[in-house]
């Protein structure tokens, strides 16, 4: 999508600190980290919100937690534990309208989220 920030990162039109890439998925460090490790994992395909996921997107979206767990393992935060979050729309705290999974680790998180 032309005006989408994360599509621009996929197309390398905007720089990002990319930590993982395959044919379908890209992961990069969050520009405003909320934890010692804070990575955004996105499908390369533009999907605006969780509400826009089609039945045929299920396998693709299912790769996001799989990649999150692999990256957590690489960073040695898997055993201590970490938080994954997907925000949806305004009240859910979504600010970039291309779905993304936050992987955050390296500190303790509280529940419920604020
Ligand atoms: P949301 O609020 O939509 O769940 O999360 C969007 C995330 O994208 C935020 O954590 C924000 O810091 C991050 N972000 C916004 N703009 C950029 C950018 O240009 N580059 C990177 N790497 N992260 C960004
Ligand atoms: Zn996009």
PDB file of C-alpha atoms in Angstrom, residues 10-79:
ATOM      1  CA  UNK A  10       9.244  -3.628   3.382  1.00  0.00           C
ATOM      2  CA  UNK A  11      10.156  -1.848   0.109  1.00  0.00           C
ATOM      3  CA  UNK A  12      13.266  -0.297   1.750  1.00  0.00           C
ATOM      4  CA  UNK A  13      11.905   3.205   1.056  1.00  0.00           C
ATOM      5  CA  UNK A  14      12.308   3.976   4.785  1.00  0.00           C
ATOM      6  CA  UNK A  15      15.242   2.595   6.777  1.00  0.00           C
ATOM      7  CA  UNK A  16      14.721   0.192   9.651  1.00  0.00           C
ATOM      8  CA  UNK A  17      16.925  -1.977  11.820  1.00  0.00           C
ATOM      9  CA  UNK A  18      15.850  -5.288  10.278  1.00  0.00           C
ATOM     10  CA  UNK A  19      16.521  -8.353  12.419  1.00  0.00           C
ATOM     11  CA  UNK A  20      14.706 -11.081  10.443  1.00  0.00           C
ATOM     12  CA  UNK A  21      13.381 -11.536   6.912  1.00  0.00           C
ATOM     13  CA  UNK A  22      11.888 -14.328   4.842  1.00  0.00           C
ATOM     14  CA  UNK A  23       9.608 -14.391   1.803  1.00  0.00           C
ATOM     15  CA  UNK A  24       6.525 -13.507   3.828  1.00  0.00           C
ATOM     16  CA  UNK A  25       7.626 -11.876   7.059  1.00  0.00           C
ATOM     17  CA  UNK A  26       9.851  -8.982   8.146  1.00  0.00           C
ATOM     18  CA  UNK A  27      10.960  -8.094  11.688  1.00  0.00           C
ATOM     19  CA  UNK A  28      12.699  -4.926  12.836  1.00  0.00           C
ATOM     20  CA  UNK A  29      13.492  -3.109  16.063  1.00  0.00           C
ATOM     21  CA  UNK A  30      10.836  -0.689  17.281  1.00  0.00           C
ATOM     22  CA  UNK A  31      11.948   2.936  16.897  1.00  0.00           C
ATOM     23  CA  UNK A  32      10.636   3.749  20.411  1.00  0.00           C
ATOM     24  CA  UNK A  33      11.428   0.630  22.442  1.00  0.00           C
ATOM     25  CA  UNK A  34       9.355  -0.071  25.557  1.00  0.00           C
ATOM     26  CA  UNK A  35      11.607  -2.897  26.762  1.00  0.00           C
ATOM     27  CA  UNK A  36      15.266  -3.938  26.341  1.00  0.00           C
ATOM     28  CA  UNK A  37      14.094  -6.083  23.408  1.00  0.00           C
ATOM     29  CA  UNK A  38      11.219  -4.606  21.386  1.00  0.00           C
ATOM     30  CA  UNK A  39      10.771  -6.030  17.907  1.00  0.00           C
ATOM     31  CA  UNK A  40       7.913  -5.579  15.446  1.00  0.00           C
ATOM     32  CA  UNK A  41       7.048  -8.611  13.324  1.00  0.00           C
ATOM     33  CA  UNK A  42       4.932  -7.948  10.246  1.00  0.00           C
ATOM     34  CA  UNK A  43       3.604  -9.774   7.202  1.00  0.00           C
ATOM     35  CA  UNK A  44       5.081  -8.252   4.023  1.00  0.00           C
ATOM     36  CA  UNK A  45       1.560  -8.277   2.632  1.00  0.00           C
ATOM     37  CA  UNK A  46      -0.456  -5.221   3.643  1.00  0.00           C
ATOM     38  CA  UNK A  47      -3.259  -6.080   6.067  1.00  0.00           C
ATOM     39  CA  UNK A  48      -4.526  -2.962   7.843  1.00  0.00           C
ATOM     40  CA  UNK A  49      -5.928  -4.380  11.088  1.00  0.00           C
ATOM     41  CA  UNK A  50      -6.737  -7.685  12.756  1.00  0.00           C
ATOM     42  CA  UNK A  51     -10.305  -7.115  11.540  1.00  0.00           C
ATOM     43  CA  UNK A  52      -9.095  -7.330   7.935  1.00  0.00           C
ATOM     44  CA  UNK A  53      -7.528 -10.791   8.144  1.00  0.00           C
ATOM     45  CA  UNK A  54      -9.116 -13.097   5.547  1.00  0.00           C
ATOM     46  CA  UNK A  55      -9.531 -16.829   5.953  1.00  0.00           C
ATOM     47  CA  UNK A  56      -6.769 -17.325   3.394  1.00  0.00           C
ATOM     48  CA  UNK A  57      -4.364 -15.184   5.484  1.00  0.00           C
ATOM     49  CA  UNK A  58      -4.433 -17.538   8.472  1.00  0.00           C
ATOM     50  CA  UNK A  59      -1.220 -19.397   7.694  1.00  0.00           C
ATOM     51  CA  UNK A  60       0.628 -16.138   7.010  1.00  0.00           C
ATOM     52  CA  UNK A  61      -0.554 -14.481  10.215  1.00  0.00           C
ATOM     53  CA  UNK A  62       0.231 -17.669  12.105  1.00  0.00           C
ATOM     54  CA  UNK A  63       3.864 -17.190  11.154  1.00  0.00           C
ATOM     55  CA  UNK A  64       4.076 -14.040  13.305  1.00  0.00           C
ATOM     56  CA  UNK A  65       4.059 -15.806  16.718  1.00  0.00           C
ATOM     57  CA  UNK A  66       6.279 -18.522  15.277  1.00  0.00           C
ATOM     58  CA  UNK A  67       8.895 -15.936  14.243  1.00  0.00           C
ATOM     59  CA  UNK A  68       8.423 -14.099  17.571  1.00  0.00           C
ATOM     60  CA  UNK A  69       9.282 -17.264  19.491  1.00  0.00           C
ATOM     61  CA  UNK A  70      12.326 -17.905  17.316  1.00  0.00           C
ATOM     62  CA  UNK A  71      13.590 -14.342  17.848  1.00  0.00           C
ATOM     63  CA  UNK A  72      12.952 -14.629  21.602  1.00  0.00           C
ATOM     64  CA  UNK A  73      14.987 -17.807  21.647  1.00  0.00           C
ATOM     65  CA  UNK A  74      17.825 -16.134  19.710  1.00  0.00           C
ATOM     66  CA  UNK A  75      17.875 -13.291  22.233  1.00  0.00           C
ATOM     67  CA  UNK A  76      17.844 -15.662  25.184  1.00  0.00           C
ATOM     68  CA  UNK A  77      14.607 -14.269  26.609  1.00  0.00           C
ATOM     69  CA  UNK A  78      12.446 -17.305  25.835  1.00  0.00           C
ATOM     70  CA  UNK A  79      12.875 -19.070  29.173  1.00  0.00           C
TER      71      UNK A  79
END
